[in-house]
């Protein structure tokens, strides 16, 4: 049994942290809310240039030829600094375009700025010029008319999209669409892991420094235990994200359960961590200037992406009950 | 990343599984009740010990086989898989024995350890008292040395699991009230059949009686039965508590009931319910199932650390905390699904699996570290949060006792 990251993955995480932390931050996320014209960080161009976006694109198409686990390791780091666009978009596109080396190469070199359309608000629609969607059982790609609305979390680039003319990428590929969505759930959970872990860290740091009634507030059990509960949920999430990513790479039979479990736990753990972060800060945590609400915004939006947590837990139950007694 | 055994681990697993399969009839079934026939349980432990599957991590000279924590974890997994009941002397193996190994004399080791592993003698751990549970170092049981060097013990212990069946116990006492409370403690091995020892079973809310009150009325213990130095009992007790984590390993195992069994129960019961009720059941079950999966895979991370030779640290406390919470939610749903039978202690056919589990779980959130103590351990030792200021610092035990603390 070796259920842990290896040294190469740890190096990858460090490199991703360096790159992403160089531009993205909660401050940038706040800037996007203050000024609709501000640029997301690191942004699509830089993210593609770094090579991290195309980790799961095969080497033959100019990608990294890496695993979903590799991508999840990077996604965790992206989540820590509220980076955008989301690696979920690239992870799904890489699966959907499987075998189409021309488009995969365009995804990897940045000439194809794609987002995935599930029927509702589209993640990373802002800045995308092409949209992949499911039409009947076919995966199709086409242009789209993007209508932005007032965002809760501007780093997600969400918008309503009306699809224009399309062409078929893969016919009779509903299974592939489903797989791409499951991989997307795992990567989304990995980003949520990073965001939640960072929120807990920020909360811990503050409660060690802030004093009330003559001692650090982190010494009070009411405050300490709230942070511990958030931390425990984050560590359970870490285990489920690793399992989900491993299943995506090695055990497709386990992926539906693992992806739904990771998705559901991510929604709950991130919401818990973000709300705890605000609460332990008191009044300052409720201000626009403080970073806490940027983690909270991510939590309140991400819980609805790729299905909500209620749907994820329902799916877990359906799968577990279908397998009962076997 | 992989979930596979190494070749050595696979060979060990096959050997253990083969033995358990071959002897399944003698080893018995993991039942629904937590009480058991002690004689049957002792025979079971002897059978497993003679085959080499008890105390594998103990040194050879202590009666073990000098094996690895991973080997122990595989035995735990295979016993759970085969439905073989747990060992009766678990507290002896996990806590008392290691304390004797670290702090006992050669004479004590040769007299006690092998018999403990084999289940010939049952052991208990006499730490908690009516006035000192989580605050263990506040204990009052007195040990006074006479001119011959013998120790005279008076006081009371409580929540002592297995005391009613025990031959020996490790006993933490106060030998010096005039120093800080952690400093005046001393540990002994006590003969539970000695004159002056009275054991009174305590009936638990679940109806069982696994734990006891134990009274000591001028019980005499030879100085040669002391474990560790006089006044060094706190350090000795820490050995006991740390050994528990190592010996029991336990990564990837579940508390109370297997999630697969729970899924079967839900699958059986959900079909008769209206659609809208089914949706609610799935929501509850899905959340509890994810909690169990999270625990299982977090356990695999712990096992990975163990298999690489690392000892579980304080972060392992998170497993018990999360497990207790998950088990509570599962038991709640399981009983709810019994419908009208859920208001009775057993179903009309006499089975009481879920009601029993429901009644046992409140104790799990207290025993072996309350949820609150575990949160303090994680908060302070893993997250690095500051400890609560203490009102007992820089005071002797006698001063604290006089103040009613």
XYZ file of C-alpha atoms in Angstrom:
731
model
C 0.000 0.000 0.000
C 1.278 3.398 -0.937
C -1.554 5.895 -0.605
C 0.475 9.068 -0.658
C 1.995 11.469 -3.140
C 5.422 10.508 -4.471
C 8.423 12.824 -4.502
C 7.831 13.879 -8.120
C 4.290 14.905 -7.265
C 5.554 16.864 -4.275
C 8.016 18.657 -6.550
C 5.191 19.309 -8.996
C 3.103 20.818 -6.200
C 5.982 23.080 -5.190
C 6.537 24.228 -8.776
C 2.812 24.880 -9.217
C 2.688 26.816 -5.948
C 5.589 28.971 -7.145
C 4.040 29.714 -10.502
C 0.442 30.228 -9.389
C 1.322 32.144 -6.236
C 3.408 34.506 -8.383
C 0.293 36.073 -9.851
C -2.946 34.748 -8.364
C -4.125 35.723 -4.876
C -7.253 36.628 -2.953
C -6.290 40.249 -3.648
C -6.570 39.627 -7.379
C -9.926 37.927 -6.791
C -11.144 41.029 -4.961
C -9.851 43.229 -7.780
C -12.039 41.324 -10.239
C -15.076 42.203 -8.157
C -14.045 45.859 -7.881
C -13.298 46.284 -11.573
C -15.068 44.152 -14.167
C -12.250 44.943 -16.610
C -9.504 43.516 -14.381
C -7.671 40.393 -15.543
C -7.963 37.030 -13.854
C -4.676 35.510 -12.669
C -2.733 33.728 -13.912
C -5.158 33.889 -16.845
C -5.646 31.510 -19.716
C -2.574 32.544 -21.706
C -0.089 32.255 -18.859
C -1.672 29.088 -17.500
C -1.348 27.418 -20.892
C 2.205 28.710 -21.339
C 3.205 27.225 -17.973
C 2.255 23.754 -19.179
C 0.149 23.048 -16.076
C -3.132 23.421 -17.988
C -2.305 20.607 -20.405
C -0.868 18.108 -17.948
C -3.387 15.441 -18.949
C -3.105 16.127 -22.696
C -0.996 13.373 -24.313
C 2.609 14.218 -25.168
C 1.884 13.360 -28.803
C -0.439 16.376 -28.882
C 1.993 18.675 -27.142
C 0.687 18.128 -23.624
C 2.311 16.850 -20.455
C 1.182 13.229 -20.744
C 0.544 13.224 -17.012
C -2.095 11.628 -14.852
C -5.286 13.038 -13.370
C -3.538 12.737 -10.000
C -0.744 15.001 -11.289
C -3.350 17.506 -12.386
C -5.167 17.230 -9.030
C -1.903 18.041 -7.244
C -1.628 21.239 -9.289
C -5.344 21.991 -8.882
C -4.936 21.933 -5.095
C -2.300 24.647 -5.415
C -4.533 26.628 -7.787
C -7.334 26.451 -5.224
C -5.072 27.824 -2.491
C -4.616 31.120 -4.333
C -8.033 31.274 -6.040
C -6.408 31.002 -9.463
C -8.332 31.037 -12.710
C -9.323 29.823 -15.195
C -10.155 26.517 -13.574
C -8.158 23.379 -14.271
C -11.545 21.648 -14.335
C -12.098 23.171 -17.767
C -8.809 21.825 -19.127
C -9.265 18.417 -17.498
C -12.679 17.955 -19.080
C -11.587 19.281 -22.474
C -8.650 16.859 -22.528
C -11.022 13.918 -22.059
C -13.660 15.220 -24.481
C -11.123 15.827 -27.252
C -9.437 12.437 -26.793
C -8.105 11.220 -30.141
C -8.504 14.617 -31.823
C -4.819 15.497 -31.773
C -5.273 18.712 -33.755
C -7.686 20.211 -31.264
C -5.754 18.783 -28.315
C -2.651 20.507 -29.616
C -4.626 23.733 -29.930
C -5.822 23.279 -26.332
C -2.238 22.716 -25.197
C -0.781 25.704 -27.089
C -3.611 28.046 -26.164
C -4.952 28.703 -29.660
C -8.185 26.970 -28.636
C -9.800 28.847 -25.746
C -12.539 26.421 -24.814
C -15.132 26.110 -22.046
C -17.575 23.291 -21.335
C -21.320 23.876 -21.604
C -23.533 21.613 -19.457
C -26.764 23.502 -20.022
C -26.467 25.906 -17.090
C -23.987 28.659 -16.239
C -20.662 27.918 -17.944
C -17.423 27.812 -15.941
C -14.652 29.916 -17.554
C -16.987 31.176 -20.268
C -15.380 34.595 -19.848
C -12.442 34.604 -22.244
C -13.495 31.435 -24.079
C -14.105 31.497 -27.811
C -15.277 27.906 -28.283
C -17.632 25.690 -26.351
C -17.810 21.935 -26.041
C -21.226 20.516 -25.338
C -23.298 17.374 -25.628
C -25.896 17.355 -28.408
C -27.888 14.148 -28.232
C -25.140 11.562 -27.849
C -22.575 13.564 -29.770
C -19.848 15.754 -28.364
C -19.858 18.943 -30.405
C -17.839 22.152 -30.468
C -18.953 25.580 -31.565
C -19.067 29.283 -30.984
C -21.327 30.850 -28.392
C -22.856 34.110 -27.309
C -21.648 34.911 -23.813
C -23.805 36.914 -21.409
C -22.065 37.799 -18.171
C -24.009 38.584 -15.007
C -23.151 39.990 -11.616
C -20.833 37.325 -10.146
C -20.565 36.046 -6.582
C -17.055 34.733 -7.335
C -15.541 36.518 -10.314
C -12.600 34.076 -10.530
C -14.887 31.385 -11.938
C -15.603 33.308 -15.162
C -19.208 32.105 -15.091
C -21.646 33.271 -17.735
C -24.761 32.209 -19.589
C -23.871 30.944 -23.039
C -26.030 30.442 -26.087
C -24.355 27.979 -28.418
C -24.109 28.970 -32.098
C -23.011 26.782 -34.982
C -21.338 23.528 -34.000
C -19.475 20.639 -35.521
C -19.239 17.107 -34.208
C -16.067 16.207 -32.327
C -17.099 12.665 -31.380
C -20.310 10.914 -32.374
C -22.106 8.564 -29.977
C -19.841 9.617 -27.152
C -22.211 10.077 -24.212
C -20.002 7.772 -22.094
C -16.994 9.930 -22.749
C -19.002 13.007 -21.809
C -19.911 11.310 -18.522
C -16.302 10.343 -17.820
C -15.128 13.888 -18.517
C -17.683 15.187 -16.046
C -16.510 12.744 -13.368
C -12.884 13.730 -13.932
C -14.058 17.335 -13.707
C -15.687 16.638 -10.342
C -12.425 15.216 -9.004
C -10.400 18.205 -10.200
C -13.022 20.602 -8.824
C -12.745 18.816 -5.478
C -8.958 19.165 -5.669
C -9.281 22.914 -6.154
C -11.747 22.972 -3.266
C -9.217 21.064 -1.155
C -6.612 23.762 -1.727
C -9.034 26.590 -1.015
C -10.358 24.946 2.144
C -6.894 24.002 3.436
C -5.698 27.567 2.916
C -8.791 28.972 4.661
C -8.050 26.804 7.714
C -4.411 27.937 7.733
C -5.378 31.601 7.585
C -7.828 31.041 10.427
C -5.199 29.292 12.550
C -2.631 32.029 11.975
C -5.068 34.749 13.023
C -6.309 33.001 16.157
C -2.722 32.541 17.372
C -2.121 36.297 17.119
C -5.429 37.853 18.071
C -5.907 38.302 21.811
C -9.123 38.706 23.786
C -9.546 38.702 27.552
C -5.810 38.464 27.928
C -5.026 35.460 25.783
C -4.899 34.294 22.143
C -8.399 33.450 20.953
C -7.085 30.175 19.490
C -6.662 28.940 23.055
C -10.426 29.056 23.623
C -11.962 25.689 22.958
C -14.956 27.176 21.152
C -12.596 28.691 18.576
C -10.059 25.847 18.560
C -12.669 23.143 18.076
C -14.295 24.963 15.168
C -10.933 25.051 13.395
C -10.264 21.398 14.237
C -13.580 20.326 12.755
C -12.766 22.284 9.596
C -9.299 20.702 9.479
C -10.623 17.155 9.948
C -13.108 17.680 7.099
C -10.271 18.955 4.895
C -8.104 15.909 5.600
C -11.015 13.562 4.814
C -11.432 15.515 1.582
C -7.735 15.115 0.772
C -8.097 11.339 1.040
C -11.174 11.331 -1.203
C -9.533 13.581 -3.800
C -6.515 11.279 -4.003
C -8.760 8.246 -4.291
C -10.874 9.932 -6.991
C -7.817 10.942 -8.997
C -6.309 7.478 -8.621
C -9.592 5.933 -9.768
C -9.693 8.249 -12.803
C -6.224 7.003 -13.738
C -6.440 3.330 -12.782
C -9.907 2.146 -11.774
C -12.713 3.456 -14.009
C -15.206 1.205 -12.185
C -14.579 3.090 -8.941
C -14.621 6.546 -10.521
C -18.382 7.272 -10.330
C -18.472 6.613 -6.573
C -15.138 8.272 -5.861
C -15.949 11.364 -7.921
C -19.356 11.856 -6.307
C -17.878 11.353 -2.843
C -15.112 13.883 -3.520
C -17.545 16.381 -5.024
C -19.939 16.155 -2.071
C -17.218 16.291 0.567
C -15.536 19.219 -1.190
C -18.736 21.256 -1.105
C -19.257 20.575 2.590
C -15.628 20.933 3.696
C -15.025 24.160 1.773
C -18.228 25.745 3.004
C -17.358 24.770 6.578
C -13.797 26.079 6.298
C -14.812 29.378 4.697
C -17.590 30.097 7.164
C -15.298 29.204 10.071
C -12.658 31.513 8.647
C -15.063 34.455 8.742
C -16.414 33.557 12.170
C -13.036 33.286 13.928
C -12.056 36.690 12.538
C -15.082 38.441 13.974
C -15.964 41.842 12.478
C -12.828 42.202 10.360
C -13.714 38.905 8.635
C -16.916 40.464 7.377
C -15.210 43.393 5.658
C -14.601 43.812 1.942
C -10.905 44.468 2.612
C -10.335 41.138 4.325
C -9.653 38.021 2.246
C -12.105 35.806 4.117
C -15.090 36.548 1.895
C -13.127 35.566 -1.222
C -12.764 32.025 0.120
C -16.423 32.133 1.104
C -17.425 33.264 -2.401
C -15.544 30.333 -3.910
C -17.366 27.995 -1.512
C -20.814 29.381 -2.248
C -20.309 29.058 -6.011
C -18.314 25.826 -6.266
C -20.896 23.849 -4.314
C -23.253 24.247 -7.302
C -20.752 23.447 -10.075
C -20.991 20.034 -11.802
C -24.116 19.284 -9.785
C -24.672 20.369 -6.207
C -23.704 18.520 -3.047
C -27.239 17.150 -2.583
C -27.055 15.516 -6.012
C -23.575 14.156 -5.225
C -24.667 12.518 -1.953
C -27.739 11.111 -3.693
C -25.486 9.604 -6.346
C -23.220 8.088 -3.684
C -26.234 6.487 -2.025
C -27.593 5.147 -5.314
C -24.263 3.550 -6.204
C -23.749 2.100 -2.720
C -27.265 0.684 -2.585
C -27.021 -0.784 -6.086
C -23.881 -2.624 -4.945
C -25.308 -3.787 -1.606
C -25.237 -7.494 -0.931
C -23.031 -8.343 -3.880
C 0.117 5.534 -5.558
C -1.331 2.068 -5.170
C -3.389 -0.016 -2.786
C -1.477 -3.237 -3.324
C 0.367 -5.281 -0.739
C 4.098 -5.648 -1.149
C 5.090 -9.279 -1.867
C 5.958 -9.736 1.827
C 2.658 -8.245 2.931
C 0.718 -10.360 0.438
C 2.409 -13.531 1.686
C 1.648 -12.595 5.281
C -1.959 -11.797 4.431
C -2.382 -15.130 2.667
C -0.947 -16.956 5.666
C -3.219 -15.141 8.134
C -6.267 -15.556 5.934
C -5.526 -19.245 5.481
C -5.300 -19.780 9.219
C -8.494 -17.860 9.954
C -10.380 -19.766 7.259
C -9.126 -23.112 8.472
C -10.042 -22.382 12.105
C -13.165 -20.293 11.539
C -15.434 -22.705 13.397
C -13.276 -22.618 16.557
C -12.734 -18.855 16.325
C -16.438 -18.038 16.196
C -18.438 -15.161 14.760
C -18.331 -11.460 15.477
C -21.704 -11.201 17.168
C -24.155 -8.438 17.589
C -23.728 -8.254 21.354
C -20.646 -6.809 22.939
C -20.711 -9.132 25.910
C -19.148 -12.532 25.433
C -18.288 -15.721 27.213
C -14.882 -15.073 28.774
C -13.769 -18.690 28.647
C -14.549 -18.967 24.939
C -12.799 -15.645 24.344
C -9.694 -16.831 26.223
C -9.558 -20.031 24.200
C -9.841 -17.982 21.021
C -6.943 -15.776 22.036
C -4.823 -18.797 23.004
C -5.473 -20.393 19.622
C -4.413 -17.213 17.838
C -1.388 -16.724 20.086
C -0.135 -20.267 19.630
C -0.359 -19.702 15.874
C 1.736 -16.534 16.223
C -0.920 -13.936 15.515
C -1.125 -12.125 18.851
C 1.371 -9.456 19.823
C 3.305 -9.682 16.546
C 4.903 -6.279 17.120
C 6.178 -7.236 20.550
C 9.836 -8.194 20.961
C 10.573 -11.917 20.763
C 11.896 -11.952 24.332
C 8.550 -10.533 25.497
C 6.661 -13.376 23.848
C 5.952 -11.575 20.577
C 7.589 -12.096 17.201
C 9.316 -8.770 16.587
C 7.074 -8.092 13.596
C 5.989 -4.836 12.028
C 2.960 -2.644 12.698
C 1.916 -3.384 9.112
C 1.757 -7.094 9.913
C -0.468 -6.255 12.866
C -2.663 -4.046 10.674
C -3.073 -6.921 8.212
C -4.137 -9.251 11.035
C -6.698 -6.638 12.165
C -8.044 -6.346 8.625
C -8.222 -10.083 8.080
C -9.928 -10.725 11.414
C -12.525 -8.091 10.533
C -12.937 -9.576 7.058
C -13.386 -13.095 8.436
C -15.838 -11.865 11.068
C -13.679 -13.241 13.871
C -14.413 -11.539 17.218
C -11.764 -9.225 18.636
C -9.316 -10.317 21.310
C -10.502 -10.265 24.899
C -7.179 -8.987 26.221
C -6.971 -5.992 23.914
C -6.311 -3.529 26.724
C -3.606 -5.796 28.090
C -1.958 -6.102 24.696
C -2.353 -2.473 23.706
C -1.587 -0.727 26.971
C -0.618 -2.833 29.991
C 1.870 -5.131 28.273
C 3.881 -2.403 26.546
C 4.128 -0.569 29.873
C 5.572 -3.701 31.493
C 7.965 -4.102 28.540
C 9.285 -0.536 28.899
C 9.249 -0.136 32.666
C 9.012 -3.585 34.248
C 11.759 -5.694 35.794
C 13.042 -8.851 34.121
C 11.180 -10.846 36.729
C 7.893 -9.072 35.935
C 8.397 -9.533 32.229
C 8.987 -13.257 32.513
C 6.034 -13.769 34.837
C 3.459 -11.661 33.020
C 3.981 -11.050 29.353
C 3.538 -14.389 27.648
C 0.503 -15.266 29.771
C -0.992 -11.891 28.907
C -0.551 -12.412 25.174
C -1.994 -15.902 25.347
C -5.039 -14.706 27.284
C -4.143 -16.910 30.263
C -4.314 -13.762 32.401
C -6.660 -10.891 31.673
C -5.444 -7.368 32.357
C -7.093 -4.034 32.969
C -5.915 -0.466 33.205
C -6.730 1.383 36.430
C -6.315 5.064 35.577
C -9.634 6.978 35.637
C -11.283 7.951 38.909
C -14.620 9.474 39.854
C -12.977 12.893 40.181
C -10.382 12.577 37.397
C -11.352 11.480 33.919
C -9.928 13.670 31.181
C -7.800 15.363 33.870
C -6.050 12.115 34.716
C -3.231 13.651 36.762
C -5.739 14.897 39.349
C -6.207 11.327 40.598
C -6.558 10.698 44.340
C -5.857 6.987 44.917
C -3.129 6.964 47.555
C -0.082 4.720 47.811
C 1.918 4.904 51.043
C 5.114 2.940 51.643
C 5.588 1.177 54.997
C 8.834 0.403 56.790
C 9.202 -2.963 55.050
C 9.001 -1.183 51.708
C 5.536 -2.489 50.844
C 2.967 -0.087 49.421
C -0.514 0.342 50.868
C -3.193 1.411 48.395
C -6.482 3.131 49.227
C -8.877 4.731 46.821
C -11.244 4.152 43.967
C -10.972 3.702 40.215
C -13.848 3.783 37.747
C -14.783 2.993 34.112
C -12.348 0.094 34.361
C -13.100 -2.109 31.370
C -12.750 -5.854 32.087
C -11.849 -5.382 35.781
C -14.481 -7.995 36.700
C -12.602 -10.596 34.646
C -9.084 -9.382 35.263
C -6.201 -11.143 36.980
C -3.909 -8.103 36.963
C -4.062 -4.395 36.370
C -1.717 -1.476 35.949
C -2.537 1.012 38.644
C -1.673 4.702 38.721
C -1.483 6.154 42.239
C -0.475 9.281 44.098
C 2.635 8.806 46.194
C 3.478 12.442 46.909
C 0.771 15.095 47.366
C 3.258 17.885 48.055
C 4.534 18.360 44.517
C 2.793 19.413 41.294
C 0.097 16.907 40.486
C 1.935 15.353 37.499
C 5.037 14.779 39.573
C 3.724 12.833 42.541
C 2.438 9.747 40.704
C 3.704 6.161 40.720
C 2.540 3.099 38.767
C 2.239 -0.508 39.959
C 1.087 -3.901 38.810
C -1.745 -4.932 41.094
C -3.078 -8.439 41.652
C -6.808 -8.037 41.128
C -7.490 -11.019 43.402
C -5.537 -9.524 46.310
C -7.300 -8.883 49.648
C -8.908 -5.428 49.745
C -9.698 -5.236 46.023
C -13.436 -4.991 45.383
C -14.804 -4.897 41.845
C -18.343 -3.711 41.234
C -19.692 -3.905 37.679
C -21.367 -0.764 36.416
C -24.391 -1.295 34.254
C -24.084 0.853 31.151
C -26.854 2.731 29.383
C -26.673 0.083 26.667
C -27.581 -2.571 29.234
C -24.195 -4.288 29.137
C -21.649 -4.254 31.955
C -18.179 -4.136 30.401
C -16.780 -1.665 32.885
C -16.551 -1.441 36.641
C -15.815 0.505 39.762
C -12.793 -0.826 41.616
C -12.222 -0.111 45.313
C -8.850 -0.435 47.043
C -8.990 -0.821 50.817
C -5.453 -1.007 52.187
C -4.324 -3.300 49.379
C -0.674 -4.287 49.840
C 1.667 -4.275 46.822
C 5.319 -5.306 46.985
C 7.802 -2.670 45.852
C 9.017 -5.170 43.248
C 5.663 -4.691 41.468
C 6.376 -1.022 40.882
C 6.566 0.064 37.173
C 9.071 2.869 36.715
C 10.499 5.088 39.411
C 8.651 6.497 42.379
C 7.178 9.840 41.307
C 7.688 9.009 37.621
C 4.203 7.594 37.079
C 3.096 10.308 34.682
C 5.891 9.473 32.251
C 5.114 5.781 32.665
C 1.443 6.472 31.918
C 2.377 8.354 28.758
C 4.149 5.206 27.547
C 0.916 3.330 28.128
C -1.172 5.816 26.203
C 1.268 6.096 23.297
C 1.597 2.328 22.955
C -2.112 2.100 22.362
C -1.875 3.971 19.090
C 1.043 1.890 17.857
C -0.082 -1.576 18.846
C -3.631 -1.234 17.709
C -2.634 0.377 14.411
C -6.093 0.054 13.068
C -5.840 2.116 9.898
C -8.709 1.495 7.538
C -10.932 -0.304 9.998
C -14.305 0.937 11.078
C -16.007 1.524 14.384
C -19.014 -0.566 15.321
C -20.394 -1.790 12.046
C -19.156 -2.274 8.513
C -20.395 0.143 5.915
C -21.244 -2.756 3.601
C -23.561 -4.248 6.206
C -25.173 -0.867 6.628
C -25.725 -0.570 2.858
C -27.485 -3.945 2.846
C -29.754 -2.808 5.649
C -30.666 0.419 3.848
C -31.199 -1.441 0.573
C -33.560 -3.873 2.328
C -35.569 -1.196 4.049
C -35.741 1.595 1.501
C -37.858 -0.278 -1.056
C -41.071 -0.099 0.960
C -40.899 3.654 1.483
C -42.687 6.391 -0.485
C -40.503 8.107 -3.121
C -40.087 11.370 -1.245
C -39.011 9.479 1.851
C -36.551 7.424 -0.204
C -34.926 10.647 -1.372
C -34.438 11.753 2.246
C -32.999 8.391 3.219
C -30.568 8.487 0.294
C -29.457 11.965 1.329
C -28.746 10.883 4.911
C -27.148 7.648 3.826
C -25.058 9.330 1.118
C -23.621 11.793 3.614
C -22.854 9.120 6.192
C -21.403 6.858 3.501
C -19.057 9.602 2.311
C -17.971 10.142 5.908
C -17.150 6.439 6.135
C -15.277 6.489 2.834
C -13.345 9.526 3.990
C -12.397 7.650 7.139
C -11.435 4.524 5.228
C -9.148 6.337 2.802
C -7.678 8.506 5.553
C -6.974 5.221 7.328
C -5.088 4.065 4.230
C -2.873 7.137 4.513
C -2.128 6.147 8.101
C -1.417 2.577 7.000
C 0.938 3.883 4.331
C 2.869 5.750 7.008
C 2.914 2.615 9.159
C 4.078 0.422 6.294
C 6.986 2.823 5.776
C 7.936 2.382 9.406
C 6.566 5.671 10.727
C 4.648 5.780 13.983
C 1.159 7.251 13.992
C 1.266 10.770 15.425
C -1.392 12.864 17.132
C -3.152 13.317 13.767
C -4.405 9.741 14.230
C -6.811 11.207 16.811
C -8.781 12.620 13.884
C -9.695 9.068 12.868
C -11.452 8.319 16.125
C -13.187 11.684 16.138
C -14.456 11.344 12.566
C -15.283 7.667 13.050
C -17.400 8.254 16.115
C -19.362 10.961 14.358
C -19.867 8.888 11.201
C -20.940 5.827 13.183
C -23.414 7.896 15.145
C -25.072 9.168 11.960
C -25.190 5.681 10.450
C -26.740 4.163 13.579
C -29.306 6.929 13.696
C -30.386 6.230 10.126
C -30.311 2.460 10.642
C -32.715 2.617 13.568
C -34.934 5.132 11.800
C -35.328 2.639 8.951
C -36.738 0.042 11.340
C -40.002 1.981 11.334
C -42.238 1.110 14.292
C -39.659 -1.363 15.603
C -37.370 1.623 16.161
C -39.107 2.465 19.435
C -38.331 -0.965 20.891
C -35.027 -2.395 22.067
C -35.283 -5.234 19.547
C -37.187 -6.031 16.388
C -40.133 -8.390 16.542
C -37.854 -11.223 15.368
C -35.543 -10.552 18.294
C -32.611 -9.020 16.389
C -31.247 -5.886 18.021
C -28.148 -5.030 15.984
C -29.049 -1.429 15.288
C -30.665 -0.595 18.598
C -27.615 -1.967 20.384
C -25.254 0.026 18.190
C -27.300 3.154 18.821
C -27.024 2.657 22.577
C -23.294 1.889 22.515
C -22.169 4.880 20.454
C -22.550 7.618 23.100
C -19.875 5.760 25.053
C -17.558 5.693 22.056
C -17.546 9.496 21.995
C -16.241 9.440 25.576
C -14.020 6.362 26.004
C -10.351 6.591 25.073
C -10.445 10.386 24.878
C -13.672 12.361 24.643
C -14.421 14.148 21.393
C -13.503 17.384 23.186
C -10.149 16.086 24.429
C -9.365 14.774 20.942
C -10.165 18.177 19.480
C -7.778 19.748 21.982
C -5.046 17.266 21.043
C -5.488 17.931 17.327
C -5.827 21.681 17.854
C -2.736 21.999 20.008
C -0.412 19.295 18.707
C -1.309 19.201 15.012
C -2.544 22.720 14.271
C -0.243 24.381 16.802
C -2.955 26.402 18.506
C -2.129 27.679 21.995
C -3.222 25.610 24.984
C -5.892 26.822 27.345
C -4.358 28.588 30.371
C -4.422 26.278 33.360
C -5.532 26.995 36.882
C -3.481 24.078 38.246
C -0.025 25.279 37.219
C 2.568 25.976 39.926
C 0.370 24.412 42.595
C 0.935 21.212 44.506
C -1.637 18.479 44.464
C -2.388 19.160 48.130
C -3.139 22.833 47.435
C -5.408 21.907 44.523
C -7.253 19.294 46.570
C -7.776 21.795 49.390
C -9.326 24.188 46.886
C -11.724 21.461 45.802
C -10.086 20.888 42.428
